[in-house]
PDB file of C-alpha atoms in Angstrom:
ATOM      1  CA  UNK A   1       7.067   3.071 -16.368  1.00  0.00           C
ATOM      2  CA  UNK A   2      10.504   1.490 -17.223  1.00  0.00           C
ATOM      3  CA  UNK A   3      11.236  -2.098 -16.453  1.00  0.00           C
ATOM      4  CA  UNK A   4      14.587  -2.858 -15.370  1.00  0.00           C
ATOM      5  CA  UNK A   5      15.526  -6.037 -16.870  1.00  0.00           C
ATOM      6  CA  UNK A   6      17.615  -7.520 -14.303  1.00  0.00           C
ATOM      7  CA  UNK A   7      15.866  -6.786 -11.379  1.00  0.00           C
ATOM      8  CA  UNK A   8      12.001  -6.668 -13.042  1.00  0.00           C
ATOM      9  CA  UNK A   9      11.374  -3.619 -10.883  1.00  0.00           C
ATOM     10  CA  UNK A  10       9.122  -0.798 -12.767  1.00  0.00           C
ATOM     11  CA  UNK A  11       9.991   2.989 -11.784  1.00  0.00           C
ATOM     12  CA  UNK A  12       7.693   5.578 -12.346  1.00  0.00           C
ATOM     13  CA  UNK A  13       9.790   8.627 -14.394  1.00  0.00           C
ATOM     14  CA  UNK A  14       9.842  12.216 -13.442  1.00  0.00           C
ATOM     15  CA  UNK A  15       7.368  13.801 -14.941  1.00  0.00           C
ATOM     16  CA  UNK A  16       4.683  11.237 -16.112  1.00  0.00           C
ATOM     17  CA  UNK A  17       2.072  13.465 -14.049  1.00  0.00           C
ATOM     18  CA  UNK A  18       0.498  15.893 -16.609  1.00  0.00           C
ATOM     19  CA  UNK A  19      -0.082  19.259 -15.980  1.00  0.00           C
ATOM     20  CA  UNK A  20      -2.560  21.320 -17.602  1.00  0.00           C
ATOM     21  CA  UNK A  21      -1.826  21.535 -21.346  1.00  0.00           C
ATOM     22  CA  UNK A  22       1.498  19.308 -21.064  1.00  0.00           C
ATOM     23  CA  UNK A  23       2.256  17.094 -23.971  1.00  0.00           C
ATOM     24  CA  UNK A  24       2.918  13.695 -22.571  1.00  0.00           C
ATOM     25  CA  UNK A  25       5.814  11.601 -23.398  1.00  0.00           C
ATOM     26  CA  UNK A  26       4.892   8.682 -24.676  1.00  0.00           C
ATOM     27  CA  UNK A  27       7.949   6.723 -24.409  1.00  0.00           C
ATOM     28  CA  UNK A  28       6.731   5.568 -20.759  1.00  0.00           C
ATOM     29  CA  UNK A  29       3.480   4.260 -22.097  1.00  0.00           C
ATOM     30  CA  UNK A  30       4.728   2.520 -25.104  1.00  0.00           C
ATOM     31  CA  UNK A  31       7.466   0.912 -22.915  1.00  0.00           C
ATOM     32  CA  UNK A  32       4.492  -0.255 -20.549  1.00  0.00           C
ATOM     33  CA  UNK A  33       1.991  -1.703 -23.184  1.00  0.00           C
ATOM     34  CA  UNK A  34       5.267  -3.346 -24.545  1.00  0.00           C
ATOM     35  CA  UNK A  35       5.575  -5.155 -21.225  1.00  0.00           C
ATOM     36  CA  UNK A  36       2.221  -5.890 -20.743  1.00  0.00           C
ATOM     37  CA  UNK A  37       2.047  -7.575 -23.907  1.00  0.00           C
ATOM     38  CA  UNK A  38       5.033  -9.785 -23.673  1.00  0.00           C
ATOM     39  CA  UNK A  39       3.571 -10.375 -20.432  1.00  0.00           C
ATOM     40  CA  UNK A  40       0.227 -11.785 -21.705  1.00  0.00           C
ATOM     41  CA  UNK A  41       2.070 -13.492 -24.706  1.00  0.00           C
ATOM     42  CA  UNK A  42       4.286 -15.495 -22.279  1.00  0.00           C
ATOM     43  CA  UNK A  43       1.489 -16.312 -20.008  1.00  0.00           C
ATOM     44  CA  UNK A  44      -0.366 -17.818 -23.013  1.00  0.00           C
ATOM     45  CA  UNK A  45      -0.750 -21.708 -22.822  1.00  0.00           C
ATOM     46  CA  UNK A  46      -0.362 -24.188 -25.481  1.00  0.00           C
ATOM     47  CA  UNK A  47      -2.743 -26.697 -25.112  1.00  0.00           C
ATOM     48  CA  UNK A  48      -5.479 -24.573 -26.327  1.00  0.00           C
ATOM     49  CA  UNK A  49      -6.723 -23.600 -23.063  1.00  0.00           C
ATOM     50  CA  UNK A  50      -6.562 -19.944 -23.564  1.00  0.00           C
ATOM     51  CA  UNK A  51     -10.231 -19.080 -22.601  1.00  0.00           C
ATOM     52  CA  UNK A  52      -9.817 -20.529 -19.300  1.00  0.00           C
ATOM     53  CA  UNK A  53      -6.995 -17.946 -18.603  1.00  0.00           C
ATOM     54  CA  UNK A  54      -9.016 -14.826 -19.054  1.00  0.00           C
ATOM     55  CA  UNK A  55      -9.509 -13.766 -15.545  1.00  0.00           C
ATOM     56  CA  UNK A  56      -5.495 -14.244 -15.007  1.00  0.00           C
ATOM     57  CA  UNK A  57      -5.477 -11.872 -17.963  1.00  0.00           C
ATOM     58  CA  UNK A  58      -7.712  -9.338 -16.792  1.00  0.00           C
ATOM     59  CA  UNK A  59      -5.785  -9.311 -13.356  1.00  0.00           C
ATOM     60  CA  UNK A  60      -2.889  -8.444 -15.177  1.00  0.00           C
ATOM     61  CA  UNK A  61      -4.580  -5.545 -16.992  1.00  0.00           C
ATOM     62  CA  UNK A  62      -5.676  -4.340 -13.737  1.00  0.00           C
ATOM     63  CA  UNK A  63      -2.179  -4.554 -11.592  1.00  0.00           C
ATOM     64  CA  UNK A  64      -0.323  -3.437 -15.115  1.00  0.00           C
ATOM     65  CA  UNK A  65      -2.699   0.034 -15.390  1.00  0.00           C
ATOM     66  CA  UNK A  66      -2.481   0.410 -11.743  1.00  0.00           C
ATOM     67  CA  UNK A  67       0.822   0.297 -11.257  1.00  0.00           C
ATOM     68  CA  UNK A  68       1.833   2.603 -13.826  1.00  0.00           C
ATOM     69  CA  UNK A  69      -1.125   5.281 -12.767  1.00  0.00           C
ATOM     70  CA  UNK A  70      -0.119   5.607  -9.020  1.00  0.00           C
ATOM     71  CA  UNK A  71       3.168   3.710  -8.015  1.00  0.00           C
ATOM     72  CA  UNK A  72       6.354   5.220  -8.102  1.00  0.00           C
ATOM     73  CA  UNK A  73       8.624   2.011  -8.020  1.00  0.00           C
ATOM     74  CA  UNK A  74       7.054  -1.871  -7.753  1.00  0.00           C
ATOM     75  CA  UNK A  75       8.527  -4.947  -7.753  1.00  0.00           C
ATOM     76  CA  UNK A  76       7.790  -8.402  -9.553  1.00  0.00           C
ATOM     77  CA  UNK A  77       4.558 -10.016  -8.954  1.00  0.00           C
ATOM     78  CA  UNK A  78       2.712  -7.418  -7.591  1.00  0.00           C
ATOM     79  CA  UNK A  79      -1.095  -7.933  -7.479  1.00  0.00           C
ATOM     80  CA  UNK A  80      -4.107  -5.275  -7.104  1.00  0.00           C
ATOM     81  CA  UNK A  81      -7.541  -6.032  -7.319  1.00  0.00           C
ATOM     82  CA  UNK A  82      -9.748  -4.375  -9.516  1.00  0.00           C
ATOM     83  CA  UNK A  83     -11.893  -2.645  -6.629  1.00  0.00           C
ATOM     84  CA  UNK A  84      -8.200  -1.318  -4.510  1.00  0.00           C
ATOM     85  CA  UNK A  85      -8.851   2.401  -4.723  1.00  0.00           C
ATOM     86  CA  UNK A  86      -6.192   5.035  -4.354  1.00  0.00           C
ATOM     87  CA  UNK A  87      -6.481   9.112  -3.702  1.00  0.00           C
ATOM     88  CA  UNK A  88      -2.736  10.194  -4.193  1.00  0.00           C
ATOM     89  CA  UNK A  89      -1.208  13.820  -4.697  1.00  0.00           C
ATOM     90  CA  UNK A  90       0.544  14.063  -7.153  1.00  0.00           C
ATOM     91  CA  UNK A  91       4.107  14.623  -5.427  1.00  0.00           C
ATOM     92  CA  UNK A  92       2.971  11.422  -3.296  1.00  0.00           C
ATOM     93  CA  UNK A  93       5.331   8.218  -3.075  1.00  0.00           C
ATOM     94  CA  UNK A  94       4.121   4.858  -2.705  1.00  0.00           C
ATOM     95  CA  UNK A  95       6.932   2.322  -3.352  1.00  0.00           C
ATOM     96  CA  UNK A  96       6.359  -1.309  -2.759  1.00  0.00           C
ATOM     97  CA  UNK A  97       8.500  -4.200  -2.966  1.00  0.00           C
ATOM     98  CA  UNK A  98       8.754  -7.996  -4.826  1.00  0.00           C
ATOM     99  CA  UNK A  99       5.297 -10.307  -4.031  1.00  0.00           C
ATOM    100  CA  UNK A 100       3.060  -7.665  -2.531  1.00  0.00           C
ATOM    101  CA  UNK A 101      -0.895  -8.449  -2.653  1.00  0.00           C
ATOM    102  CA  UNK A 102      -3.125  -5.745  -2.539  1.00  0.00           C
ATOM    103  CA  UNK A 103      -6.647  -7.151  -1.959  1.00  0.00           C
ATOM    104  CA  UNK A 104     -10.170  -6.024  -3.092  1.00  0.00           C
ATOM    105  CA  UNK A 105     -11.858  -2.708  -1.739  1.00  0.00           C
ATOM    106  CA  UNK A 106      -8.307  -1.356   0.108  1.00  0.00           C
ATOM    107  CA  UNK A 107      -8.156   2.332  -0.232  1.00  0.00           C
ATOM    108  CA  UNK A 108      -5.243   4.479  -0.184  1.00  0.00           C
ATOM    109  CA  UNK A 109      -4.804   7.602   1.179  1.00  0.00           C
ATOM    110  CA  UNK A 110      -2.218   9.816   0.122  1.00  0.00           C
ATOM    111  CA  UNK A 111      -2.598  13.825   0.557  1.00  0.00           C
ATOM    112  CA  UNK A 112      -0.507  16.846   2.066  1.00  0.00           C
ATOM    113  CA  UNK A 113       1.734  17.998   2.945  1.00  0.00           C
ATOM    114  CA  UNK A 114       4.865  14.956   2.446  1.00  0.00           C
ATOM    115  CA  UNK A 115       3.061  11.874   2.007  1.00  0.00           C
ATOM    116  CA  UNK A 116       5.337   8.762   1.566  1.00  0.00           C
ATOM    117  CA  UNK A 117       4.283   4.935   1.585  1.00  0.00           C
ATOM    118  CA  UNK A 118       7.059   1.729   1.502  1.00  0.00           C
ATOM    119  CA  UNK A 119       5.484  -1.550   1.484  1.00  0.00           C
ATOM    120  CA  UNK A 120       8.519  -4.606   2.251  1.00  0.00           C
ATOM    121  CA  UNK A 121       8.179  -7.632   0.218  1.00  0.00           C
ATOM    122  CA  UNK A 122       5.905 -10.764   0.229  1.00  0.00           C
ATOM    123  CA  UNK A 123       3.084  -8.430   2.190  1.00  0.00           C
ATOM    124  CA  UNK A 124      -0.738  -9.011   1.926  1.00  0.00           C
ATOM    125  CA  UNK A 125      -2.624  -5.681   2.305  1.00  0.00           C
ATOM    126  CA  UNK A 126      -6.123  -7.334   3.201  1.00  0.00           C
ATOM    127  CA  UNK A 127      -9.751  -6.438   2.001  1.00  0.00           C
ATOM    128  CA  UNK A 128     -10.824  -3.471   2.762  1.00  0.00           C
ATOM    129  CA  UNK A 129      -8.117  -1.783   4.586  1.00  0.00           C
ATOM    130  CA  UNK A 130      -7.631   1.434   4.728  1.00  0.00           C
ATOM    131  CA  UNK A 131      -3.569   3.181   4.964  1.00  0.00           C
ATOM    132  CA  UNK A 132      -3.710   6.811   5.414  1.00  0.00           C
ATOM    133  CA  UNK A 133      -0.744   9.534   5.518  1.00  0.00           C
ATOM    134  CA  UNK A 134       0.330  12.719   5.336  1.00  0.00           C
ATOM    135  CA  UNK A 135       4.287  11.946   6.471  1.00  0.00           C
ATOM    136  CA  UNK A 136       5.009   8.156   6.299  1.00  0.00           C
ATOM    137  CA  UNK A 137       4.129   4.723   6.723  1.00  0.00           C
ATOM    138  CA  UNK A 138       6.627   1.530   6.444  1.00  0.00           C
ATOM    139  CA  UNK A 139       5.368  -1.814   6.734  1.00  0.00           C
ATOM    140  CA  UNK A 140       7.955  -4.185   6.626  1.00  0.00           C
ATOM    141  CA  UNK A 141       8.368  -7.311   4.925  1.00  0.00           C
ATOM    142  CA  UNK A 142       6.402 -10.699   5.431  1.00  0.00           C
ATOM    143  CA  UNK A 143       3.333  -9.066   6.616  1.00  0.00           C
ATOM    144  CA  UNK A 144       0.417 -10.524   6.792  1.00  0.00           C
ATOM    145  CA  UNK A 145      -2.439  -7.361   7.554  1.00  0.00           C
ATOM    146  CA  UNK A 146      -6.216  -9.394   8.051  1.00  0.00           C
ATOM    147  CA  UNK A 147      -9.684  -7.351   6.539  1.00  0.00           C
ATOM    148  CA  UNK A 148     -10.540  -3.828   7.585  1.00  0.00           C
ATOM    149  CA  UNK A 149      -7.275  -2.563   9.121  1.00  0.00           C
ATOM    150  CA  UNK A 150      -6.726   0.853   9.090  1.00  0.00           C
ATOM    151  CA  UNK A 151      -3.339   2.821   9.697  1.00  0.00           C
ATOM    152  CA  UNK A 152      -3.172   6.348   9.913  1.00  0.00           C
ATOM    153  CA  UNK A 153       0.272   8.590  10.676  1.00  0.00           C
ATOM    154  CA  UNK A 154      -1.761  11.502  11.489  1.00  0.00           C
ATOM    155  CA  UNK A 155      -5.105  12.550  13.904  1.00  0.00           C
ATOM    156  CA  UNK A 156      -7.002  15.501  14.545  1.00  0.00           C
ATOM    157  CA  UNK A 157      -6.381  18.341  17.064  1.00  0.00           C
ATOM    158  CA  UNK A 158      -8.295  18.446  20.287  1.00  0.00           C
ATOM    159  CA  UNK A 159      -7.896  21.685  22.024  1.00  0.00           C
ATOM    160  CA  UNK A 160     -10.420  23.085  23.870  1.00  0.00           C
ATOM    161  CA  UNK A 161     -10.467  26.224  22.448  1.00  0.00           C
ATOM    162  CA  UNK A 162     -11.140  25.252  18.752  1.00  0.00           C
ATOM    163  CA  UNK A 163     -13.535  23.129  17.201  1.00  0.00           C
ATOM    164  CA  UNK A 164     -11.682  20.084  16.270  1.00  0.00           C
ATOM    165  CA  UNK A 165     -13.034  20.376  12.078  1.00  0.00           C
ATOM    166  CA  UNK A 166     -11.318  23.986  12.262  1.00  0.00           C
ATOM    167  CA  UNK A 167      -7.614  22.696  14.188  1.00  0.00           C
ATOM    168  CA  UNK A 168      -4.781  21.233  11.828  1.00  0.00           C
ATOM    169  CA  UNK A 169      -3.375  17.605  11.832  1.00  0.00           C
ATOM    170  CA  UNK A 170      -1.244  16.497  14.588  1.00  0.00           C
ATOM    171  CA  UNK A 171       1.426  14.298  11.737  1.00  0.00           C
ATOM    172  CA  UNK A 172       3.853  11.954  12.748  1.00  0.00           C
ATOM    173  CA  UNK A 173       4.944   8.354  11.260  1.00  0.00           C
ATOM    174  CA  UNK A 174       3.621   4.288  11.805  1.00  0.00           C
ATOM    175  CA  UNK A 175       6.492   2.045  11.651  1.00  0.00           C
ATOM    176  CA  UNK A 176       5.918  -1.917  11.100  1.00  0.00           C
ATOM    177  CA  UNK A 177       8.296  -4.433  11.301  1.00  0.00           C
ATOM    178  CA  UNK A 178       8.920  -7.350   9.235  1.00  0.00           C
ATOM    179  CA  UNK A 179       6.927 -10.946   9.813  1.00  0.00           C
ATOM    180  CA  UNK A 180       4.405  -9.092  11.629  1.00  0.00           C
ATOM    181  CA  UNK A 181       0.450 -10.041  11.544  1.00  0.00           C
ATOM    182  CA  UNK A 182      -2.427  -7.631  12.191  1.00  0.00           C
ATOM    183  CA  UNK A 183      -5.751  -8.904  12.693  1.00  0.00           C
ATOM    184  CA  UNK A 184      -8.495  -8.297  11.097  1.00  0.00           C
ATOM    185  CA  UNK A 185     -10.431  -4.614  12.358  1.00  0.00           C
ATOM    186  CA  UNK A 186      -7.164  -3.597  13.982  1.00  0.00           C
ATOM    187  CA  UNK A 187      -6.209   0.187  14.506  1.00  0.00           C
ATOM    188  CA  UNK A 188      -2.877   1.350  14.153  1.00  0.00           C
ATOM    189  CA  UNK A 189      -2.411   5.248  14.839  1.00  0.00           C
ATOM    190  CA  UNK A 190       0.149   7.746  14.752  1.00  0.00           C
ATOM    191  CA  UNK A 191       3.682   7.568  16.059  1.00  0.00           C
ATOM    192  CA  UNK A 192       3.101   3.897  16.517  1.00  0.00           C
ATOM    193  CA  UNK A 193       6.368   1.056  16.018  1.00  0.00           C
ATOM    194  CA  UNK A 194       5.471  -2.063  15.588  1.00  0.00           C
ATOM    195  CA  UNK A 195       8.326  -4.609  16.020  1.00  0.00           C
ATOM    196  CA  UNK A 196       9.644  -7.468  13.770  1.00  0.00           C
ATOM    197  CA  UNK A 197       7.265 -10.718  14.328  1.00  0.00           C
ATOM    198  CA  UNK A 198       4.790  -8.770  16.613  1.00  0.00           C
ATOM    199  CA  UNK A 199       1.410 -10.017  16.729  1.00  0.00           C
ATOM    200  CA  UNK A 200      -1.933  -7.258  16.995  1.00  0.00           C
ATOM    201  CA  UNK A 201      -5.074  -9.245  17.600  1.00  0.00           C
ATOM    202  CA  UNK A 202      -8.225  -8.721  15.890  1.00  0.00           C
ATOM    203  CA  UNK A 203      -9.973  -4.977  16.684  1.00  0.00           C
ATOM    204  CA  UNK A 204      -6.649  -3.764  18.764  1.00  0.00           C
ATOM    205  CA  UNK A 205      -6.274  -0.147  18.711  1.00  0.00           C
ATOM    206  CA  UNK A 206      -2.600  -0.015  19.198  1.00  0.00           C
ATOM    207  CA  UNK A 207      -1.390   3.604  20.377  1.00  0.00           C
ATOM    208  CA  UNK A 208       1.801   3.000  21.409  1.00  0.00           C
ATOM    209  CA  UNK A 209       4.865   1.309  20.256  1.00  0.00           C
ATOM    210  CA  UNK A 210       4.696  -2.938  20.459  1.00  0.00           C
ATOM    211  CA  UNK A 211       7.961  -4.584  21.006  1.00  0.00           C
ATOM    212  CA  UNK A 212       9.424  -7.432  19.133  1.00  0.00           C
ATOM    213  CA  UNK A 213       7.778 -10.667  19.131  1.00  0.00           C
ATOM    214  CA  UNK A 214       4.980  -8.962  21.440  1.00  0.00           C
ATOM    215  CA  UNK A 215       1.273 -10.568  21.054  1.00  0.00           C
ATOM    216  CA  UNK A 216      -1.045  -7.178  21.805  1.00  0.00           C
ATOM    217  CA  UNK A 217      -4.520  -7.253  22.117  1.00  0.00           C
ATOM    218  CA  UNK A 218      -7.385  -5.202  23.422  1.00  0.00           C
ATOM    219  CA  UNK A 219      -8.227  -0.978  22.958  1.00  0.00           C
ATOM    220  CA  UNK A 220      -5.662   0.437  23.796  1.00  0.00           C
ATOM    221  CA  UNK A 221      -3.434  -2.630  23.052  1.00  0.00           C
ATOM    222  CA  UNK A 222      -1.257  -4.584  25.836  1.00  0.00           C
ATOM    223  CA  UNK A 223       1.324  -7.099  25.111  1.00  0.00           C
ATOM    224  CA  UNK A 224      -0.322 -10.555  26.683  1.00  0.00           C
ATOM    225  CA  UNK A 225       2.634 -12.627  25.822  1.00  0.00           C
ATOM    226  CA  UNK A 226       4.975 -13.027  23.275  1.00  0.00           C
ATOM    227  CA  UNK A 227       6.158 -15.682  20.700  1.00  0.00           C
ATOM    228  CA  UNK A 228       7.931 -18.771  21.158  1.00  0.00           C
TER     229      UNK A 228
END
C-alpha cells in the first residue's frame, strides 16, 4: 500500500487482491513493512521506557495490517481496534480520511452488487456498530457515531406475493453530514440524509431525511428542536 510522502495518505494498488494461482507483487508489501517499521522506530522513546510502549505498538500492528488488507485509500492517524471486523468483496471501496477511529467489535459490511464506503475526517466509528452496503454510504467529517449504531443503504422486499427471504434488496444510499452525532443504538436506513451538525438521539430509527442542525429523536425520528 504506497505512502505518499507529502500527504501520508496510503492507497491500496490495483491488483493487490489475489486470484487463484496469481503471483503477488511484493513491492506493495515490502513498501508497507518498510513503513511500519520506520513507524515503530520513530515512535521508540529514549529514556528507556520502551516496555511501557508495547500496547501503542501492537495498535499499530493492528491498524498497519488492517489497513493494507481491506482499505483502498486512508489517511494519517487512522486507528482500528483489534476486534473491528470487516466482510468486503473484493471490488468493494472503503476510503476513509485523516484522524478516523474505528472502535472495538464494529463490523463492516461490504457485498454486491457496487458497494462503496467514504468516511470524512476526525470521525469516531463507535463500539460495536455495524455499516452495511450494497451502493453507498458517506459519513461526513467530525462525526461523532455513539455504541451499537447501525446504517444500512439497503432493506428487504415486502410484497405480498413473495416470501420476503426469496425477494431481492430494495438499494439506495445513507448520506451524513459533517459535525453530526448519532447516539448510541441509533438506526439509520436507506435513502436517509442526514444534515451537517444534526443531532439523532439515542435508539432513533431515522427513515427519512434530517435537516441541518435538526435534533431527532424517537422511532421513526422527528426533529424536536434544533441547535443554537
Amino acid at each position: 500500500m504506497p505512502r505518499n510522502p507529502s500527504t501520508g495518505v496510503y492507497s491500496k494498488p490495483a491488483g493487490t487482491t489475489p486470484s487463484v494461482g496469481q503471483v503477488i507483487d511484493p513491492a506493495p508489501w515490502n513498501a508497507l513493512t518498510t513503513d511500519l517499521g520506520n513507524e515503530i522506530t520513530n515512535s521508540l522513546p529514549r529514556d528507556g521506557s520502551a516496555p511501557m510502549i508495547a500496547p501503542l505498538l501492537i495498535q499499530r500492528l493492528v491498524t498497519a495490517y488492517k489497513r493494507f488488507r481491506y482499505f483502498t485509500a486512508a489517511g494519517k492517524n487512522l486507528v482500528v481496534k483489534r476486534s473491528a471486523e470487516f466482510r468486503l468483496v473484493s471490488h468493494a471501496v472503503l476510503e476513509v480520511g485523516d484522524n478516523v477511529t474505528i472502535q472495538d467489535q464494529s463490523f463492516f459490511q461490504l457485498t454486491m452488487p457496487e458497494p462503496k464506503v467514504f468516511i470524512g475526517n476526525n470521525t469516531v466509528i463507535g463500539r460495536r456498530n455495524i455499516i452495511t452496503a450494497k451502493n453507498r454510504i458517506s459519513i461526513g467529517n467530525d462525526v461523532l457515531i455513539g455504541s451499537d449504531v447501525q446504517i444500512i443503504d439497503h432493506g428487504h422486499g415486502m410484497r405480498r406475493d413473495t416470501p420476503i427471504r426469496l425477494q431481492k434488496a430494495e438499494i439506495g444510499t445513507v448520506e451524513i453530514g459533517n459535525d453530526v452525532w448519532i447516539g448510541a443504538g441509533a438506526k439509520i436506513l436507506v435513502n436517509v440524509k442526514i444534515g451537517n451538525g444534526a443531532v439523532i438521539g439515542a435508539n432513533a430509527v431515522v427513515i427519512s431525511d434530517i435537516p441541518e442542525y435538526g435534533v431527532a429523536v424517537g422511532s421513526p425520528a422527528r426533529v424536536v428542536k434544533y441547535r443554537e
